[in-house]
Coordinates of C-alpha atoms and ligand atoms in Angstrom, one line a residue:
M19 CA -11.8 9.4 -6.6
C20 CA -9.3 8.3 -9.0
G21 CA -10.3 8.3 -12.7
I22 CA -8.8 5.9 -15.3
V23 CA -8.5 6.3 -19.3
G24 CA -7.3 3.7 -21.3
Y25 CA -6.9 3.2 -25.1
T26 CA -5.4 0.7 -27.8
G27 CA -6.4 0.8 -31.7
S28 CA -5.6 2.4 -34.7
E29 CA -6.3 6.0 -33.9
Q30 CA -3.6 8.4 -31.7
A31 CA -4.2 7.9 -28.2
A32 CA -3.2 11.1 -26.4
P33 CA -6.2 13.0 -27.8
F34 CA -8.7 10.4 -26.1
L35 CA -6.9 9.9 -23.1
L36 CA -6.7 13.6 -22.4
A37 CA -10.6 14.3 -22.9
G38 CA -11.2 10.8 -21.0
L39 CA -9.3 13.0 -18.2
A40 CA -10.9 15.7 -18.5
A41 CA -14.6 14.0 -18.3
L42 CA -13.6 12.3 -15.2
E43 CA -12.4 15.4 -13.8
Y44 CA -15.9 15.7 -11.6
R45 CA -14.8 12.5 -9.5
G46 CA -11.8 14.8 -8.1
Y47 CA -8.5 14.6 -7.9
D48 CA -5.1 16.5 -7.2
S49 CA -2.8 15.1 -10.2
A50 CA -2.4 13.7 -13.5
G51 CA -0.3 11.6 -15.7
I52 CA -0.6 9.8 -19.1
E53 CA 1.8 7.3 -20.6
V54 CA 1.8 6.3 -24.5
L55 CA 3.5 3.5 -26.2
S56 CA 5.4 5.4 -29.0
P57 CA 6.4 4.0 -32.8
D58 CA 10.1 4.2 -31.1
G59 CA 9.2 1.2 -29.2
G60 CA 9.6 3.2 -25.5
L61 CA 6.8 3.8 -23.0
H62 CA 6.9 8.1 -23.3
G63 CA 4.3 9.9 -20.5
V64 CA 3.6 13.3 -18.7
K65 CA 2.7 13.5 -15.2
C66 CA 2.2 16.7 -12.8
A67 CA 0.3 17.4 -9.7
G68 CA -2.7 19.9 -10.1
R69 CA -5.5 19.8 -13.1
V70 CA -5.9 18.1 -16.2
A71 CA -5.2 21.3 -17.9
T72 CA -1.5 22.1 -16.6
L73 CA -1.4 18.1 -17.8
Q74 CA -2.5 19.0 -21.5
E75 CA -0.3 22.0 -21.7
R76 CA 2.5 20.0 -20.7
C77 CA 1.3 17.2 -23.0
A78 CA 1.5 19.9 -25.9
T79 CA 5.1 19.9 -26.4
A80 CA 6.0 16.2 -25.3
N81 CA 5.2 15.3 -28.5
L82 CA 3.0 11.8 -27.3
V83 CA 2.5 9.7 -30.5
G84 CA 0.9 6.4 -30.4
T85 CA -1.9 4.2 -30.4
S86 CA -1.9 2.8 -27.5
G87 CA -2.1 4.0 -23.8
I88 CA -3.0 4.9 -20.1
A89 CA -3.8 7.7 -18.3
H90 CA -5.2 8.5 -14.9
T91 CA -6.3 11.6 -12.6
R92 CA -4.7 10.8 -8.5
W93 CA -7.1 11.8 -5.7
A94 CA -4.0 11.4 -2.9
T95 CA -4.4 8.6 0.0
H96 CA -1.2 7.4 0.0
G97 CA 1.5 9.9 -0.7
A98 CA 1.0 13.9 -1.3
P99 CA -0.4 14.8 -4.3
S100 CA 3.0 15.9 -6.1
D101 CA 4.4 15.2 -9.5
K102 CA 6.3 11.7 -8.4
N103 CA 3.7 10.2 -7.0
A104 CA 1.0 11.0 -9.9
H105 CA 0.4 8.1 -11.8
P106 CA 1.6 6.6 -14.2
H107 CA 4.1 4.3 -12.3
L108 CA 6.7 2.5 -13.7
D109 CA 8.7 -0.9 -13.0
C110 CA 12.3 -0.8 -12.7
S111 CA 13.2 -1.2 -16.6
G112 CA 10.5 1.4 -17.4
R113 CA 8.7 -1.1 -20.2
I114 CA 5.9 -1.4 -18.0
A115 CA 3.4 1.8 -16.6
I116 CA 0.2 0.6 -14.3
V117 CA -2.4 3.3 -13.1
H118 CA -4.2 2.2 -10.2
N119 CA -7.3 3.5 -8.4
G120 CA -8.3 2.2 -5.2
I121 CA -5.8 1.0 -1.8
I122 CA -3.4 -1.6 -2.4
E123 CA -3.4 -2.7 1.7
N124 CA -0.8 -4.6 1.9
Y125 CA 1.5 -2.5 0.2
R126 CA 3.9 -2.0 3.2
Q127 CA 5.1 -5.8 3.1
L128 CA 4.8 -6.4 -0.8
R129 CA 7.2 -3.2 -1.0
E130 CA 9.5 -4.6 1.6
Q131 CA 9.3 -8.2 0.0
L132 CA 10.2 -6.1 -3.3
L133 CA 12.7 -4.0 -2.1
T134 CA 14.3 -7.0 -0.5
A135 CA 14.5 -8.8 -4.1
G136 CA 16.2 -5.5 -5.6
H137 CA 13.5 -3.3 -6.8
E138 CA 13.7 0.3 -6.8
F139 CA 11.0 2.5 -6.1
A140 CA 10.3 6.0 -7.4
S141 CA 7.0 6.9 -5.2
D142 CA 5.7 7.0 -2.0
T143 CA 2.4 5.9 -3.1
D144 CA 0.9 2.2 -2.3
S145 CA 0.0 2.0 -6.0
E146 CA 3.5 1.4 -7.3
V147 CA 4.2 -2.0 -6.2
V148 CA 1.9 -3.5 -8.9
A149 CA 4.2 -2.5 -11.8
H150 CA 6.6 -4.4 -9.9
L151 CA 4.6 -7.2 -9.5
V152 CA 3.9 -7.1 -12.9
E153 CA 7.4 -7.0 -13.8
D154 CA 8.1 -9.9 -11.9
S155 CA 5.5 -11.8 -13.2
L156 CA 6.3 -10.9 -16.8
N157 CA 9.5 -11.7 -16.8
G158 CA 8.9 -15.1 -14.4
P159 CA 5.8 -17.7 -14.5
A160 CA 3.5 -15.5 -16.7
H161 CA 6.7 -15.7 -20.0
G162 CA 5.8 -12.8 -21.2
D163 CA 2.2 -13.0 -21.5
L164 CA 0.8 -9.7 -19.9
L165 CA -2.9 -10.9 -18.8
E166 CA -1.4 -13.9 -16.8
A167 CA 1.2 -11.4 -15.6
V168 CA -1.7 -9.0 -14.4
R169 CA -3.7 -12.0 -13.2
I170 CA -0.6 -13.3 -11.5
A171 CA 0.2 -10.3 -9.6
C172 CA -3.7 -9.3 -8.5
G173 CA -3.5 -12.5 -6.9
R174 CA -0.9 -11.1 -4.4
L175 CA -2.9 -7.7 -3.8
Q176 CA -4.7 -7.2 -0.7
G177 CA -7.8 -4.0 -0.8
S178 CA -9.2 -2.5 -3.8
W179 CA -8.2 -1.8 -7.3
A180 CA -8.8 -1.4 -10.8
L181 CA -5.8 -1.3 -12.9
A182 CA -4.3 -0.6 -16.6
V183 CA -0.9 -1.7 -17.5
I184 CA 0.3 -0.9 -20.3
S185 CA 4.0 -2.8 -21.4
A186 CA 6.3 -1.9 -24.2
D187 CA 7.0 -5.7 -24.8
N188 CA 3.2 -6.2 -25.2
P189 CA 2.1 -3.7 -28.2
G190 CA -1.3 -3.0 -28.6
Q191 CA -2.7 -4.5 -25.7
I192 CA -3.6 -2.8 -22.5
V193 CA -4.5 -5.1 -19.3
V194 CA -7.2 -4.2 -16.7
A195 CA -8.4 -5.6 -13.7
R196 CA -10.8 -4.7 -11.0
R197 CA -12.0 -5.9 -7.6
R198 CA -14.1 -3.2 -6.0
S199 CA -13.1 -0.3 -7.9
P200 CA -15.2 0.5 -11.1
L201 CA -14.0 0.0 -14.8
V202 CA -15.8 -0.1 -17.7
I203 CA -14.4 -2.0 -21.1
A204 CA -15.6 -0.4 -24.7
R205 CA -15.3 -2.1 -27.9
T206 CA -15.7 -0.4 -30.7
G207 CA -14.3 -0.4 -34.6
D208 CA -11.2 2.0 -33.9
G209 CA -10.4 -0.3 -31.0
A210 CA -10.7 -0.8 -27.5
Y211 CA -11.6 1.6 -24.3
A212 CA -11.1 1.4 -21.1
A213 CA -12.3 3.8 -18.5
S214 CA -13.6 4.1 -14.4
D215 CA -17.1 5.5 -15.7
V216 CA -19.3 5.7 -18.7
T217 CA -18.9 9.4 -18.5
A218 CA -15.7 9.3 -20.5
L219 CA -16.8 6.7 -23.2
A220 CA -20.1 9.0 -24.2
G221 CA -19.9 9.1 -28.0
K222 CA -17.7 6.3 -28.0
A223 CA -19.8 3.7 -27.6
S224 CA -23.4 2.3 -26.6
T225 CA -23.0 -0.8 -24.8
V226 CA -20.0 -1.3 -21.9
I227 CA -18.6 -4.8 -20.4
Q228 CA -18.4 -4.0 -17.1
L229 CA -15.4 -6.1 -15.1
E230 CA -17.1 -8.1 -12.5
D231 CA -14.8 -8.5 -9.1
G232 CA -11.9 -9.8 -9.7
Q233 CA -11.4 -10.0 -13.4
V234 CA -8.9 -9.6 -15.5
A235 CA -9.3 -7.9 -19.3
R236 CA -6.8 -8.1 -21.9
M237 CA -7.9 -5.6 -24.9
D238 CA -6.2 -5.6 -28.0
K239 CA -6.2 -3.1 -30.8
D240 CA -8.2 -4.4 -33.2
G241 CA -10.9 -4.0 -30.4
S242 CA -11.2 -7.5 -29.2
V243 CA -11.3 -8.4 -25.8
R244 CA -10.6 -11.5 -23.4
V245 CA -12.2 -11.7 -20.4
I246 CA -10.4 -14.2 -17.4
S247 CA -11.5 -14.6 -13.6
H248 CA -9.0 -14.4 -10.8
D249 CA -8.1 -18.6 -11.5
G250 CA -7.3 -18.3 -15.2
T251 CA -10.5 -19.5 -16.5
L252 CA -12.1 -17.8 -19.3
V253 CA -15.1 -15.4 -18.9
S254 CA -17.0 -16.2 -22.1
R255 CA -19.7 -14.0 -21.6
P256 CA -18.7 -10.8 -20.0
A257 CA -21.5 -8.8 -18.2
T258 CA -23.0 -6.2 -20.3
Y259 CA -24.6 -2.3 -19.6
K260 CA -26.1 -0.1 -22.1
I261 CA -24.9 3.2 -22.1
D262 CA -27.9 5.5 -21.4
W263 CA -27.1 8.9 -21.2
D264 CA -25.5 10.5 -24.1
A265 CA -22.3 12.9 -24.4
S266 CA -24.6 16.3 -24.7
A267 CA -25.7 15.1 -20.9
A268 CA -22.4 15.4 -19.5
T269 CA -21.9 19.1 -21.0
L270 CA -22.2 22.6 -19.7
G271 CA -25.1 23.5 -22.3
G272 CA -24.8 27.1 -21.5
Y273 CA -24.8 26.7 -18.0
P274 CA -22.0 28.7 -16.3
D275 CA -21.0 25.4 -14.2
F276 CA -22.4 21.9 -13.5
M277 CA -23.9 22.9 -10.3
A278 CA -26.2 25.5 -11.9
K279 CA -27.2 23.0 -14.5
E280 CA -28.3 20.2 -12.3
I281 CA -30.3 22.6 -10.1
A282 CA -31.5 23.5 -13.2
E283 CA -32.5 19.7 -14.3
Q284 CA -34.2 18.9 -11.1
P285 CA -37.9 19.4 -12.7
E286 CA -37.4 17.5 -15.4
A287 CA -35.5 14.7 -13.3
L288 CA -38.1 14.2 -11.1
E289 CA -40.8 14.2 -13.9
R290 CA -38.8 11.6 -15.6
L291 CA -38.9 9.6 -12.1
L292 CA -42.5 9.8 -11.7
A293 CA -44.0 8.9 -15.1
D294 CA -45.8 6.1 -15.1
R295 CA -45.9 4.7 -11.9
L296 CA -49.5 4.4 -10.8
G297 CA -50.9 1.4 -12.0
S298 CA -54.3 0.1 -10.9
D299 CA -52.3 -1.9 -8.1
G300 CA -50.8 1.1 -7.0
I301 CA -47.4 1.9 -7.3
R302 CA -45.6 0.4 -10.1
L303 CA -41.9 -0.6 -8.8
D304 CA -41.4 -3.5 -10.8
E305 CA -37.8 -3.1 -10.9
L306 CA -37.6 -3.9 -6.8
D307 CA -37.9 -7.7 -7.9
M308 CA -39.7 -7.9 -4.7
T309 CA -43.2 -10.2 -4.5
A310 CA -46.2 -8.3 -3.0
E311 CA -45.9 -11.0 -0.1
E312 CA -42.4 -10.0 0.4
A313 CA -43.3 -6.3 0.7
A314 CA -46.7 -6.9 3.1
T315 CA -44.1 -9.0 5.3
I316 CA -41.3 -6.4 6.0
D317 CA -41.0 -5.8 9.5
R318 CA -37.9 -3.2 10.1
V319 CA -35.8 -1.8 7.7
Y320 CA -31.9 -0.2 7.9
V321 CA -31.3 3.0 5.7
V322 CA -27.5 3.2 5.0
A323 CA -25.7 5.8 2.7
C324 CA -23.5 8.4 2.9
G325 CA -23.1 12.3 3.1
T326 CA -26.1 13.6 0.8
S327 CA -27.6 10.6 0.3
Y328 CA -27.7 9.5 4.1
H329 CA -29.5 12.8 4.5
V330 CA -31.8 11.2 1.6
G331 CA -31.9 8.6 4.1
L332 CA -33.4 10.5 7.4
I333 CA -36.2 11.5 5.4
T334 CA -37.1 8.2 4.1
R335 CA -37.1 7.1 7.7
T336 CA -40.2 9.7 8.5
A337 CA -41.5 8.3 5.3
I338 CA -41.6 4.6 6.0
E339 CA -42.4 5.2 9.2
T340 CA -45.1 7.2 9.0
W341 CA -47.0 5.7 5.8
A342 CA -46.2 2.2 6.1
K343 CA -45.7 2.3 10.0
V344 CA -42.2 0.1 9.6
P345 CA -39.2 1.0 12.2
V346 CA -36.6 2.2 10.4
V347 CA -33.0 2.2 11.4
V348 CA -31.0 5.0 9.3
E349 CA -27.3 5.1 9.5
T350 CA -24.3 6.0 7.8
A351 CA -22.4 3.6 5.7
S352 CA -18.9 4.1 7.5
E353 CA -20.0 3.6 10.9
F354 CA -22.8 0.9 9.7
I355 CA -20.3 -1.6 8.6
Y356 CA -18.2 -1.7 12.0
H357 CA -21.4 -3.1 14.2
D358 CA -24.1 -5.4 14.9
V359 CA -27.5 -5.3 13.3
L360 CA -30.4 -7.8 14.2
V361 CA -31.8 -9.0 10.9
T362 CA -34.9 -11.3 10.8
D363 CA -36.7 -12.8 7.9
H364 CA -38.4 -10.0 6.9
T365 CA -35.6 -7.5 6.8
L366 CA -35.1 -4.9 4.2
C367 CA -32.1 -2.8 3.8
V368 CA -32.2 0.2 1.5
I369 CA -28.8 1.1 0.4
I370 CA -29.1 4.9 -1.0
T371 CA -26.1 6.0 -3.7
Q372 CA -25.8 8.6 -6.4
S373 CA -22.8 7.0 -7.6
G374 CA -23.6 3.6 -6.4
E375 CA -19.5 3.2 -5.9
T376 CA -19.0 4.4 -2.4
A377 CA -17.0 1.8 -0.9
D378 CA -18.8 2.1 2.7
T379 CA -22.3 2.2 1.4
L380 CA -21.0 -1.2 -0.9
A381 CA -19.8 -2.7 2.0
A382 CA -23.0 -2.3 3.9
G383 CA -25.0 -3.5 1.0
R384 CA -22.8 -6.8 1.3
K385 CA -22.7 -7.3 5.5
M386 CA -26.5 -7.1 5.2
H387 CA -26.9 -9.1 2.8
D388 CA -24.4 -11.9 4.3
L389 CA -26.6 -11.7 6.7
G390 CA -29.7 -12.4 5.1
A391 CA -31.7 -9.0 4.4
K392 CA -33.0 -8.5 0.7
V393 CA -31.2 -5.6 -0.6
L394 CA -32.4 -2.7 -2.6
A395 CA -30.4 0.0 -4.1
I396 CA -31.6 3.2 -4.9
T397 CA -29.0 4.7 -7.3
N398 CA -28.7 7.2 -10.3
V399 CA -26.1 4.9 -12.3
V400 CA -27.3 2.2 -14.4
G401 CA -24.9 -0.9 -14.2
C402 CA -22.9 0.3 -11.4
T403 CA -21.9 -2.0 -8.4
A404 CA -24.4 -0.7 -6.1
A405 CA -26.9 -2.1 -8.7
R406 CA -25.2 -5.3 -9.7
E407 CA -25.1 -6.2 -5.8
S408 CA -28.1 -6.0 -4.7
D409 CA -31.6 -7.5 -4.9
G410 CA -33.7 -5.1 -6.4
V411 CA -32.7 -1.3 -7.8
L412 CA -34.6 2.0 -7.9
Y413 CA -32.7 3.8 -10.8
I414 CA -33.7 7.7 -9.9
Q415 CA -32.9 8.3 -13.9
A416 CA -31.2 11.8 -12.5
G417 CA -28.6 11.8 -15.6
P418 CA -25.7 12.4 -15.2
E419 CA -24.7 14.4 -11.8
V420 CA -21.1 16.1 -12.8
C421 CA -21.1 18.5 -10.1
V422 CA -18.9 16.7 -6.9
C423 CA -21.8 18.7 -4.5
S424 CA -24.8 16.4 -5.4
T425 CA -28.3 18.4 -5.9
K426 CA -30.7 16.7 -8.5
A427 CA -29.4 13.2 -7.4
Y428 CA -30.7 14.6 -3.7
T429 CA -34.5 15.4 -4.6
A430 CA -34.2 12.5 -7.3
Q431 CA -33.5 10.0 -4.8
M432 CA -36.0 11.5 -1.9
V433 CA -38.7 11.0 -4.4
A434 CA -37.8 7.4 -5.2
A435 CA -37.8 6.8 -1.2
F436 CA -41.5 8.2 -1.1
L437 CA -42.2 6.0 -4.2
L438 CA -40.7 3.3 -2.1
A439 CA -42.3 4.0 1.1
L440 CA -45.8 4.1 -0.8
Y441 CA -45.1 0.9 -2.2
L442 CA -44.4 -0.3 1.0
A443 CA -47.4 1.4 2.9
H444 CA -50.3 0.0 0.0
R445 CA -49.0 -3.2 0.3
K446 CA -49.0 -3.5 4.6
G447 CA -52.6 -2.8 3.9
E448 CA -51.5 1.1 6.0
L449 CA -52.8 3.0 2.8
D450 CA -55.3 2.1 0.2
N451 CA -55.5 2.6 -3.3
I452 CA -57.3 6.4 -3.3
Q453 CA -54.6 7.1 -0.4
V454 CA -51.6 6.2 -2.5
A455 CA -53.2 8.0 -5.8
E456 CA -53.7 11.1 -3.4
K457 CA -49.7 11.3 -2.6
Y458 CA -48.5 10.3 -6.3
Q459 CA -50.5 13.3 -7.1
E460 CA -48.8 15.5 -4.5
L461 CA -45.7 14.2 -6.0
R462 CA -46.6 14.8 -9.3
E463 CA -46.9 18.0 -8.5
L464 CA -43.5 18.8 -7.1
P465 CA -41.3 20.0 -10.0
D466 CA -44.0 22.3 -10.9
I467 CA -43.2 23.5 -7.7
I468 CA -39.4 23.4 -8.1
R469 CA -39.8 25.4 -11.2
E470 CA -41.7 28.5 -9.3
V471 CA -38.6 28.2 -6.9
L472 CA -35.9 28.0 -9.8
K473 CA -37.6 31.0 -10.6
R474 CA -36.8 33.0 -7.5
S475 CA -33.0 32.3 -7.4
W476 CA -32.9 36.0 -7.2
Q477 CA -33.4 35.8 -3.6
D478 CA -30.5 33.6 -2.7
R479 CA -28.2 36.2 -4.6
V480 CA -29.3 38.6 -2.2
A481 CA -29.5 36.4 0.9
A482 CA -25.6 35.3 -0.3
S483 CA -24.5 38.9 0.7
E484 CA -25.4 37.8 4.7
F485 CA -22.5 35.8 4.6
E486 CA -20.0 38.1 2.9
G487 CA -16.9 38.0 6.0
A488 CA -18.6 35.3 7.8
Y489 CA -16.1 33.0 9.5
S490 CA -19.2 30.2 10.4
S491 CA -22.8 29.8 10.0
L492 CA -25.7 27.9 11.4
F493 CA -28.2 26.1 9.7
I494 CA -31.7 25.1 11.9
G495 CA -35.0 23.5 11.4
R496 CA -37.3 20.8 12.7
G497 CA -38.3 17.1 11.9
V498 CA -37.5 16.7 8.1
N499 CA -36.5 20.3 7.6
A500 CA -33.8 19.6 10.2
T501 CA -32.5 17.2 7.4
T502 CA -33.0 20.2 5.5
A503 CA -30.8 22.1 7.2
A504 CA -28.2 19.4 7.5
E505 CA -27.8 19.5 4.0
G506 CA -27.8 23.2 3.4
A507 CA -25.1 23.2 5.9
L508 CA -23.3 20.2 3.6
K509 CA -23.7 22.1 0.8
L510 CA -22.5 25.7 1.8
K511 CA -18.7 24.3 3.6
E512 CA -18.4 21.9 0.9
I513 CA -18.2 24.5 -2.1
S514 CA -17.6 27.3 -0.2
Y515 CA -15.0 26.2 2.6
L516 CA -17.0 28.6 4.8
H517 CA -18.0 26.6 8.3
A518 CA -21.8 25.7 8.7
E519 CA -23.3 23.7 11.3
S520 CA -27.0 22.4 11.2
Y521 CA -28.3 21.8 14.6
A522 CA -32.1 20.7 15.1
A523 CA -33.9 24.0 16.2
G524 CA -35.3 23.2 19.7
E525 CA -31.5 21.7 20.5
M526 CA -30.2 25.0 20.1
K527 CA -30.1 26.2 23.3
H528 CA -28.0 23.6 24.3
G529 CA -24.9 24.5 23.0
P530 CA -24.8 26.3 19.4
I531 CA -26.8 29.3 20.5
A532 CA -23.3 30.4 22.0
L533 CA -22.0 31.1 19.0
L534 CA -24.6 33.8 17.8
E535 CA -23.4 37.2 17.7
P536 CA -24.1 40.4 15.8
G537 CA -24.2 39.4 12.3
Y538 CA -23.9 35.7 13.0
P539 CA -25.4 34.0 9.8
V540 CA -28.4 31.7 10.3
V541 CA -30.4 30.0 8.1
A542 CA -33.8 28.7 9.3
V543 CA -35.5 26.2 7.8
V544 CA -39.2 27.2 8.8
P545 CA -42.1 26.1 6.1
R546 CA -45.6 25.9 7.4
D547 CA -46.0 22.6 8.7
H548 CA -46.9 21.6 12.0
W549 CA -43.5 22.6 13.5
H550 CA -43.8 26.3 12.0
D551 CA -44.7 27.5 15.5
K552 CA -42.1 26.3 17.6
T553 CA -39.0 26.8 15.1
V554 CA -40.6 30.6 15.0
S555 CA -39.4 30.8 18.6
N556 CA -36.0 29.5 17.6
I557 CA -36.0 32.7 15.5
E558 CA -37.2 34.6 18.2
E559 CA -33.8 33.7 20.4
V560 CA -32.1 34.0 17.0
I561 CA -33.1 37.5 16.5
A562 CA -32.4 38.1 20.0
R563 CA -28.7 37.8 20.0
G564 CA -28.6 40.3 17.3
A565 CA -27.3 37.1 14.8
T566 CA -28.5 37.7 11.2
C567 CA -31.3 35.3 9.9
I568 CA -32.5 33.9 6.6
A569 CA -35.6 32.0 6.4
V570 CA -36.7 29.4 4.2
A571 CA -40.8 30.0 4.6
T572 CA -44.0 29.4 2.9
D573 CA -45.3 32.1 0.9
G574 CA -47.3 34.7 2.8
D575 CA -45.7 34.1 6.1
A576 CA -46.1 37.2 7.7
D577 CA -44.5 35.8 11.2
V578 CA -41.3 35.4 9.6
A579 CA -41.3 38.1 7.4
A580 CA -41.7 40.6 9.9
L581 CA -38.7 38.7 11.9
C582 CA -36.2 37.4 9.6
N583 CA -33.5 39.6 7.8
R584 CA -34.2 37.6 4.4
V585 CA -36.2 35.1 3.5
L586 CA -36.4 32.6 0.7
W587 CA -39.9 32.1 -0.1
V588 CA -41.3 28.9 -1.4
P589 CA -44.7 27.7 -2.6
P590 CA -47.1 25.6 0.2
V591 CA -46.5 21.9 -0.5
E592 CA -49.4 19.5 0.4
D593 CA -48.1 17.0 2.7
E594 CA -45.3 18.2 5.3
I595 CA -42.9 15.2 4.7
L596 CA -42.7 16.0 1.0
E597 CA -41.5 19.8 1.7
P598 CA -37.6 18.9 1.8
V599 CA -37.8 18.5 -2.0
V600 CA -38.6 22.2 -2.3
T601 CA -37.1 23.9 0.6
V602 CA -33.7 22.4 -0.3
V603 CA -33.5 23.5 -3.4
H604 CA -33.1 27.7 -1.9
L605 CA -30.2 26.2 -0.1
Q606 CA -28.7 24.7 -2.9
M607 CA -29.3 27.7 -5.0
L608 CA -27.6 30.2 -1.6
A609 CA -24.8 27.6 -1.2
R610 CA -23.8 28.2 -4.8
Y611 CA -23.9 32.2 -4.5
V612 CA -22.1 32.0 -1.4
A613 CA -19.1 30.1 -2.9
L614 CA -19.1 31.9 -6.1
D615 CA -19.0 35.3 -4.2
R616 CA -15.8 33.7 -2.2
G617 CA -14.4 32.7 -5.6
C618 CA -14.7 29.4 -5.0
D619 CA -15.1 26.2 -8.2
V620 CA -18.4 25.2 -7.3
D621 CA -17.8 22.1 -9.6
K622 CA -14.9 20.6 -8.4
P623 CA -14.5 21.9 -4.2
R624 CA -11.0 21.0 -3.2
N625 CA -10.1 17.8 -1.5
L626 CA -13.5 16.1 -2.4
A627 CA -14.4 13.4 -4.8
K628 CA -17.4 12.6 -6.6
S629 CA -17.5 8.4 -6.5
V630 CA -15.6 8.1 -2.7
T631 CA -14.4 4.3 -3.5
V632 CA -11.9 3.9 -0.7
E633 CA -13.6 3.2 2.6
Ligands
LIG708 O1 -22.4 8.9 -4.7 P1 -22.9 8.8 -3.2 O2 -24.3 9.2 -2.9 O3 -22.6 7.6 -2.4 O4 -22.1 9.7 -2.9 C1 -22.1 9.8 -0.9 C2 -21.0 11.2 -0.9 O5 -19.8 11.1 -0.8 C3 -21.9 12.2 -1.4 O6 -23.5 12.4 -1.4 C4 -21.3 13.8 -1.1 O7 -21.6 14.2 0.0 C5 -21.7 14.9 -2.0 N1 -20.1 15.4 -1.9 C6 -22.9 15.8 -0.7 O8 -22.9 17.3 -1.9

């Protein structure tokens, strides 16, 4: 979703701001803009609908000179993606510019009040009210103090925001603020930087200040930063985090796209996560901040997440219920936040979120925290909001995931969930030391099995041709691989724009079978597990109707080979609960090839955002 960058210092601002926007492109956006304070004492900017590359082209002739500026990529919520709705937005005088990520929920009332007071609006956005509120407070109660003006303006806002504000009358300063939308600040020798996430700051700084909810900060061109809380008190020691990703981790490194790179990175990501996790007393998850006693008494688990992370939640349920024998409820966060839940003194809530900034998932975690549950985050981004707001955190250590479509985070989150399930099972006495060690060994074998699957990408390349001319497709599987089918369908539709529906294979006869006709592509996930023969029967039903079946099957499965049009082969996996970590890799590669065949940009699918920071 929207990306913010800001800089004030001794260097020219525009080059960093444009590079920073390019680094944040992965968050998803539909327009972009930049505003720089020039030596003539005025603000000068460019903004347009479309790509950062278009903005860069326009900036090339705009002569944006100046050492302080702010910039933005916008993912439209209020108002169509257009030049006029792109940020930055200006106040009436054109001397204050703001960029905003989030939603101002009371913008209608504020806009009415501001219009009545004589302000003029130039856009249809909720964000523009902020520029006018800052104008009022800067000229009124803040007496020209930009930090105070933004603090006062924020006091009138409801909703969520990360803001960066620049004023021609406060040269050398940028003021930033946040509530429920991420923002980080870096102090360096050449000035101060702000960004929605550290991806834009890689190579610039090794530690960042992570603004907390309600805080407002002034960055000065000498690199100093003053942070205050919503009531104006000085925050003497703002929270800082070390950036553990180097700049090269977020570059293509010779791959044609980030999706290809991130699919290929899965074995190493899992090895990092799994390293040194077995101690003399079972699985080592020191970062959970949970005593053995607490773990032993957990009597129910809620797992809440969105999208791909929700699919991880479904697998988590099977692992915890099977190994630890604790009942688990799994739900999408956007639904979970609206109904009652049963929380006991021993309830654990696990929120799963790659970005750690998904608004619905954060809201679910807060709800459970308020109800007294212990909240554990499984996330990828160090210092993210989910990590900071939870009682414990398990970092999946997958490295930056730039492609909007989640791949390596999916498999790493699953493996993190397996570690958690083993940890609970051991603490609850359901698995003994030896059984835990055996399962851990099976987990350690997964990276090499994935390496073998990656070598077989040619099978996906060939199978992708079965989707040529298709208008829709069906993904089926049973048990944990019904979830793999769901994840495969999500991958396909989000990057190729080809409709894909997933269904538990046994449910196909209750409706989706009506879709089948000659040539209709059906992907069946059917490894050798205890559901295998039942799923093979479903494949028979598919074939009987002339549909095209592409199976993901275990090496040597003659029944599947005889029936299906194409087979994507996987090596055997000992425990069928772990199988989804392997089977999904084919579906990631298949989706990518289908999308490429259809001419799609696999890294930046339309309408989608990497970090969904609005509810
Ligand atoms: O960062 P999160 O894991 O919380 O993101 C949740 C979803 O938005 C995300 O998984 C989305 O479904 C992906 N684009 C799927 O590839």
